[in-house]
Tab-separated table of C-alpha atoms in Angstrom:
chain	number	residue	atom	x	y	z
A	902	SER	CA	319.018	-10.739	-75.001
A	903	SER	CA	316.077	-11.405	-72.664
A	904	GLY	CA	312.764	-12.492	-74.165
A	905	ASN	CA	312.299	-11.162	-77.692
A	906	GLN	CA	314.040	-7.846	-77.003
A	907	PRO	CA	317.236	-7.228	-78.973
A	908	ALA	CA	320.380	-6.297	-77.106
A	909	ASN	CA	320.381	-2.789	-78.542
A	910	GLY	CA	316.901	-2.283	-77.101
A	911	ARG	CA	318.228	-2.721	-73.589
A	912	SER	CA	320.846	-0.022	-74.138
A	913	GLN	CA	318.302	2.690	-74.844
A	914	ILE	CA	317.348	3.546	-71.244
A	915	PRO	CA	320.899	4.386	-70.037
A	916	GLN	CA	321.427	6.444	-73.167
A	917	ALA	CA	318.047	8.144	-72.763
A	918	ASP	CA	318.773	8.890	-69.096
A	919	PHE	CA	322.146	10.352	-70.077
A	920	HIS	CA	320.557	12.731	-72.579
A	921	LEU	CA	317.837	13.636	-70.082
A	922	LYS	CA	320.376	14.536	-67.385
A	923	ASN	CA	322.222	16.679	-69.919
A	924	ALA	CA	319.026	18.520	-70.890
A	925	ASP	CA	318.959	17.130	-74.434
A	926	TYR	CA	315.263	16.400	-74.263
A	927	LEU	CA	314.741	15.678	-77.949
A	928	LYS	CA	317.432	12.959	-78.039
A	929	SER	CA	316.219	11.463	-74.772
A	930	SER	CA	312.644	11.357	-76.100
A	931	LYS	CA	313.782	9.475	-79.193
A	932	CYS	CA	315.706	6.947	-77.096
A	933	TYR	CA	312.768	6.323	-74.769
A	934	LEU	CA	310.479	5.901	-77.779
A	935	LEU	CA	312.849	3.385	-79.320
A	936	ASP	CA	312.944	1.430	-76.059
A	937	LEU	CA	309.148	1.381	-75.960
A	938	CYS	CA	309.121	-0.193	-79.410
A	939	TYR	CA	310.830	-3.196	-77.805
A	940	ASN	CA	308.919	-3.133	-74.527
A	941	PRO	CA	305.714	-1.033	-74.557
A	942	GLN	CA	305.036	-1.919	-70.915
A	943	ARG	CA	308.276	-0.535	-69.512
A	944	PHE	CA	307.419	1.961	-66.777
A	945	ASP	CA	310.820	3.687	-66.757
A	946	SER	CA	310.563	4.581	-70.427
A	947	TRP	CA	307.032	5.976	-70.177
A	948	ALA	CA	307.985	8.047	-67.126
A	949	GLY	CA	311.202	9.245	-68.741
A	950	LEU	CA	309.436	10.094	-71.989
A	951	ALA	CA	306.781	12.067	-70.113
A	952	LEU	CA	309.432	14.060	-68.264
A	953	ALA	CA	311.490	14.702	-71.408
A	954	LYS	CA	308.433	15.880	-73.335
A	955	SER	CA	307.262	18.147	-70.523
A	956	LYS	CA	310.746	19.655	-70.280
A	957	ARG	CA	310.721	20.367	-74.010
A	958	ILE	CA	307.437	22.228	-73.629
A	959	GLU	CA	308.812	24.142	-70.652
A	960	GLU	CA	311.868	25.122	-72.672
A	961	ARG	CA	309.761	26.377	-75.561
A	962	VAL	CA	307.437	28.369	-73.300
A	963	ASN	CA	310.458	30.046	-71.668
A	964	SER	CA	312.137	30.756	-74.988
A	965	LEU	CA	311.989	33.975	-76.983
A	966	ASP	CA	309.974	32.367	-79.767
A	967	THR	CA	306.804	34.015	-81.021
A	968	VAL	CA	303.476	33.370	-79.321
A	969	GLY	CA	302.174	31.686	-82.454
A	970	ASN	CA	305.071	29.243	-82.718
A	971	THR	CA	304.967	28.476	-78.999
A	972	ALA	CA	301.208	27.905	-79.087
A	973	ARG	CA	301.683	25.584	-82.055
A	974	PHE	CA	304.345	23.601	-80.201
A	975	VAL	CA	302.232	23.308	-77.036
A	976	GLN	CA	299.174	22.288	-79.041
A	977	ARG	CA	301.166	19.655	-80.898
A	978	HIS	CA	303.021	18.118	-77.950
A	979	GLY	CA	300.782	18.772	-74.936
A	980	GLY	CA	298.294	15.973	-75.544
A	981	PRO	CA	300.900	13.269	-76.259
A	982	THR	CA	302.757	14.264	-73.087
A	983	VAL	CA	299.585	13.765	-71.048
A	984	VAL	CA	299.262	10.315	-72.637
A	985	CYS	CA	302.827	9.435	-71.584
A	986	TYR	CA	302.168	10.474	-67.984
A	987	SER	CA	298.911	8.494	-67.999
A	988	GLN	CA	300.635	5.375	-69.297
A	989	ALA	CA	303.338	5.636	-66.642
A	990	CYS	CA	300.776	6.105	-63.860
A	991	ASN	CA	298.723	3.184	-65.174
A	992	LEU	CA	301.798	0.984	-64.863
A	993	ASN	CA	302.731	2.285	-61.405
A	994	SER	CA	300.422	4.709	-59.597
A	995	HIS	CA	302.288	4.568	-56.269
A	996	ILE	CA	305.186	6.939	-56.967
A	997	CYS	CA	304.492	10.302	-55.379
A	998	CYS	CA	306.958	12.352	-57.429
A	999	LEU	CA	305.446	11.041	-60.678
A	1000	GLN	CA	301.915	11.934	-59.591
A	1001	GLU	CA	303.193	15.353	-58.513
A	1002	GLN	CA	304.852	15.982	-61.871
A	1003	PHE	CA	301.735	14.840	-63.717
A	1004	GLY	CA	299.622	17.184	-61.615
A	1005	LEU	CA	301.933	20.159	-62.110
A	1006	PHE	CA	302.154	19.529	-65.843
A	1007	SER	CA	298.388	19.196	-66.267
A	1008	TYR	CA	297.741	22.346	-64.257
A	1009	GLY	CA	300.375	24.302	-66.181
A	1010	LEU	CA	299.131	23.030	-69.531
A	1011	GLY	CA	295.616	24.132	-68.648
A	1012	SER	CA	296.914	27.611	-67.861
A	1013	LEU	CA	298.837	27.766	-71.135
A	1014	THR	CA	295.762	26.700	-73.066
A	1015	SER	CA	293.792	29.586	-71.574
A	1016	ARG	CA	296.612	32.049	-72.191
A	1017	TYR	CA	296.911	31.222	-75.869
A	1018	ARG	CA	293.177	31.354	-76.410
A	1019	TYR	CA	293.283	35.072	-75.599
A	1020	SER	CA	294.935	35.497	-78.974
A	1021	GLN	CA	292.524	33.587	-81.194
A	1022	ALA	CA	294.534	34.115	-84.348
A	1023	GLN	CA	297.629	32.472	-82.893
A	1024	PHE	CA	295.588	29.684	-81.365
A	1025	ASP	CA	293.923	28.957	-84.716
A	1026	ALA	CA	297.365	28.875	-86.304
A	1027	ALA	CA	298.450	26.357	-83.675
A	1028	SER	CA	295.478	24.119	-84.385
A	1029	SER	CA	296.235	24.089	-88.109
A	1030	GLY	CA	299.745	22.669	-87.657
A	1031	GLY	CA	302.358	24.090	-89.949
A	1032	SER	CA	306.039	24.995	-89.299
A	1033	GLY	CA	307.394	21.463	-89.819
A	1034	ASP	CA	307.965	20.757	-86.134
A	1035	ASP	CA	309.112	17.237	-85.334
A	1036	GLY	CA	306.807	14.477	-84.204
A	1037	GLY	CA	303.474	14.638	-82.469
A	1038	CYS	CA	300.103	15.699	-83.801
A	1039	ALA	CA	297.772	18.521	-82.921
A	1040	THR	CA	295.236	17.628	-80.244
A	1041	THR	CA	292.438	19.495	-78.533
A	1042	LEU	CA	293.456	20.625	-75.048
A	1043	ASP	CA	290.524	21.120	-72.700
A	1044	LYS	CA	291.306	23.174	-69.600
A	1045	SER	CA	288.561	21.568	-67.499
A	1046	VAL	CA	289.817	18.065	-68.324
A	1047	LEU	CA	293.391	19.076	-67.516
A	1048	LEU	CA	292.374	20.592	-64.179
A	1049	LYS	CA	290.421	17.435	-63.356
A	1050	GLN	CA	293.526	15.359	-64.071
A	1051	ALA	CA	295.657	17.683	-61.944
A	1052	ARG	CA	293.215	17.281	-59.064
A	1053	THR	CA	293.280	13.488	-59.416
A	1054	SER	CA	297.078	13.462	-59.346
A	1055	PHE	CA	297.433	15.706	-56.298
A	1056	LEU	CA	294.750	13.791	-54.411
A	1057	ALA	CA	296.689	10.600	-55.157
A	1058	CYS	CA	299.805	12.201	-53.652
A	1059	LEU	CA	298.083	12.635	-50.292
A	1060	ASN	CA	298.081	8.878	-49.683
A	1061	LEU	CA	301.520	7.987	-51.023
A	1062	ARG	CA	304.806	7.363	-49.261
A	1063	GLY	CA	307.176	10.284	-49.657
A	1064	GLU	CA	304.360	12.813	-49.729
A	1065	GLU	CA	305.587	14.455	-46.538
A	1066	ASP	CA	308.317	16.530	-48.208
A	1067	ASP	CA	305.923	18.416	-50.474
A	1068	ALA	CA	302.680	17.989	-48.549
A	1069	TRP	CA	302.231	21.766	-48.482
A	1070	LEU	CA	302.569	22.002	-52.273
A	1071	HIS	CA	300.001	19.297	-52.960
A	1072	ARG	CA	297.433	21.023	-50.748
A	1073	LEU	CA	298.208	24.440	-52.175
A	1074	MET	CA	297.633	23.123	-55.687
A	1075	LEU	CA	294.387	21.467	-54.617
A	1076	ALA	CA	293.288	24.836	-53.193
A	1077	LYS	CA	294.072	26.579	-56.486
A	1078	ILE	CA	292.286	23.910	-58.499
A	1079	ALA	CA	289.214	24.072	-56.274
A	1080	TYR	CA	289.114	27.840	-56.773
A	1081	LYS	CA	289.607	27.679	-60.546
A	1082	THR	CA	286.951	25.009	-61.015
A	1083	GLY	CA	284.363	26.918	-59.005
A	1084	GLY	CA	284.314	24.489	-56.095
A	1085	PRO	CA	283.108	25.446	-52.631
A	1086	LEU	CA	285.183	28.256	-51.163
A	1087	GLN	CA	285.411	26.222	-47.971
A	1088	ASP	CA	287.405	23.555	-49.821
A	1089	SER	CA	289.952	26.101	-51.064
A	1090	LEU	CA	290.315	27.656	-47.614
A	1091	SER	CA	290.666	24.259	-45.968
A	1092	TYR	CA	293.482	23.200	-48.311
A	1093	CYS	CA	295.194	26.593	-47.859
A	1094	MET	CA	295.117	26.210	-44.080
A	1095	GLN	CA	296.531	22.697	-44.335
A	1096	ALA	CA	299.308	23.940	-46.617
A	1097	GLN	CA	300.157	26.674	-44.135
A	1098	GLN	CA	300.303	24.160	-41.296
A	1099	PHE	CA	302.735	21.948	-43.203
A	1100	LEU	CA	304.921	24.950	-44.029
A	1101	GLU	CA	304.995	25.947	-40.354
A	1102	VAL	CA	306.113	22.443	-39.456
A	1103	LYS	CA	308.957	22.872	-41.946
A	1104	GLY	CA	309.864	26.149	-40.251
A	1105	VAL	CA	308.717	28.399	-43.096
A	1106	HIS	CA	306.950	31.575	-41.966
A	1107	THR	CA	303.939	32.444	-44.136
A	1108	ASN	CA	303.101	35.863	-42.652
């Protein structure tokens, strides 16, 4: 083994990646977590764990489970997923697709938080824990903080290599965030126009 990391610690990333590719997000999360026990500074494991956790939330939201159970799951796992993305970006902030995923997740999580608050009873049930779900702990999800993080991530994308492919998306999301946060209307319109220009370059008609 290298350093003080046991040999079985090194095997966790290939196994975690295998489970992730096969959409077994719970098993992949456990493997990434185990790898981080051996090397808490490993970027690949933080990024993989963030993606696996966000996919689990996406699966639950798209499932036929009750609103209360889904709200409980999102409340329990949303905050820790944000932490995983933050740790990955702290270790390497120059990967455009990671910043994009962090931005999309933060924006989506903010929207879910608002949606579940319309049903206060279910949201209170989510905050109280319950149902014996695995791992994680309930955390307070603040929409304004999540939108601020989404904005930071998409702004970071604008200056990163590889941004060209989804340049329109990053600007569209910045337009939506500016609108939702009550920013100047001119900012939203400017980002929308930029997004349209990038789509036209790609040959996509927006009319």
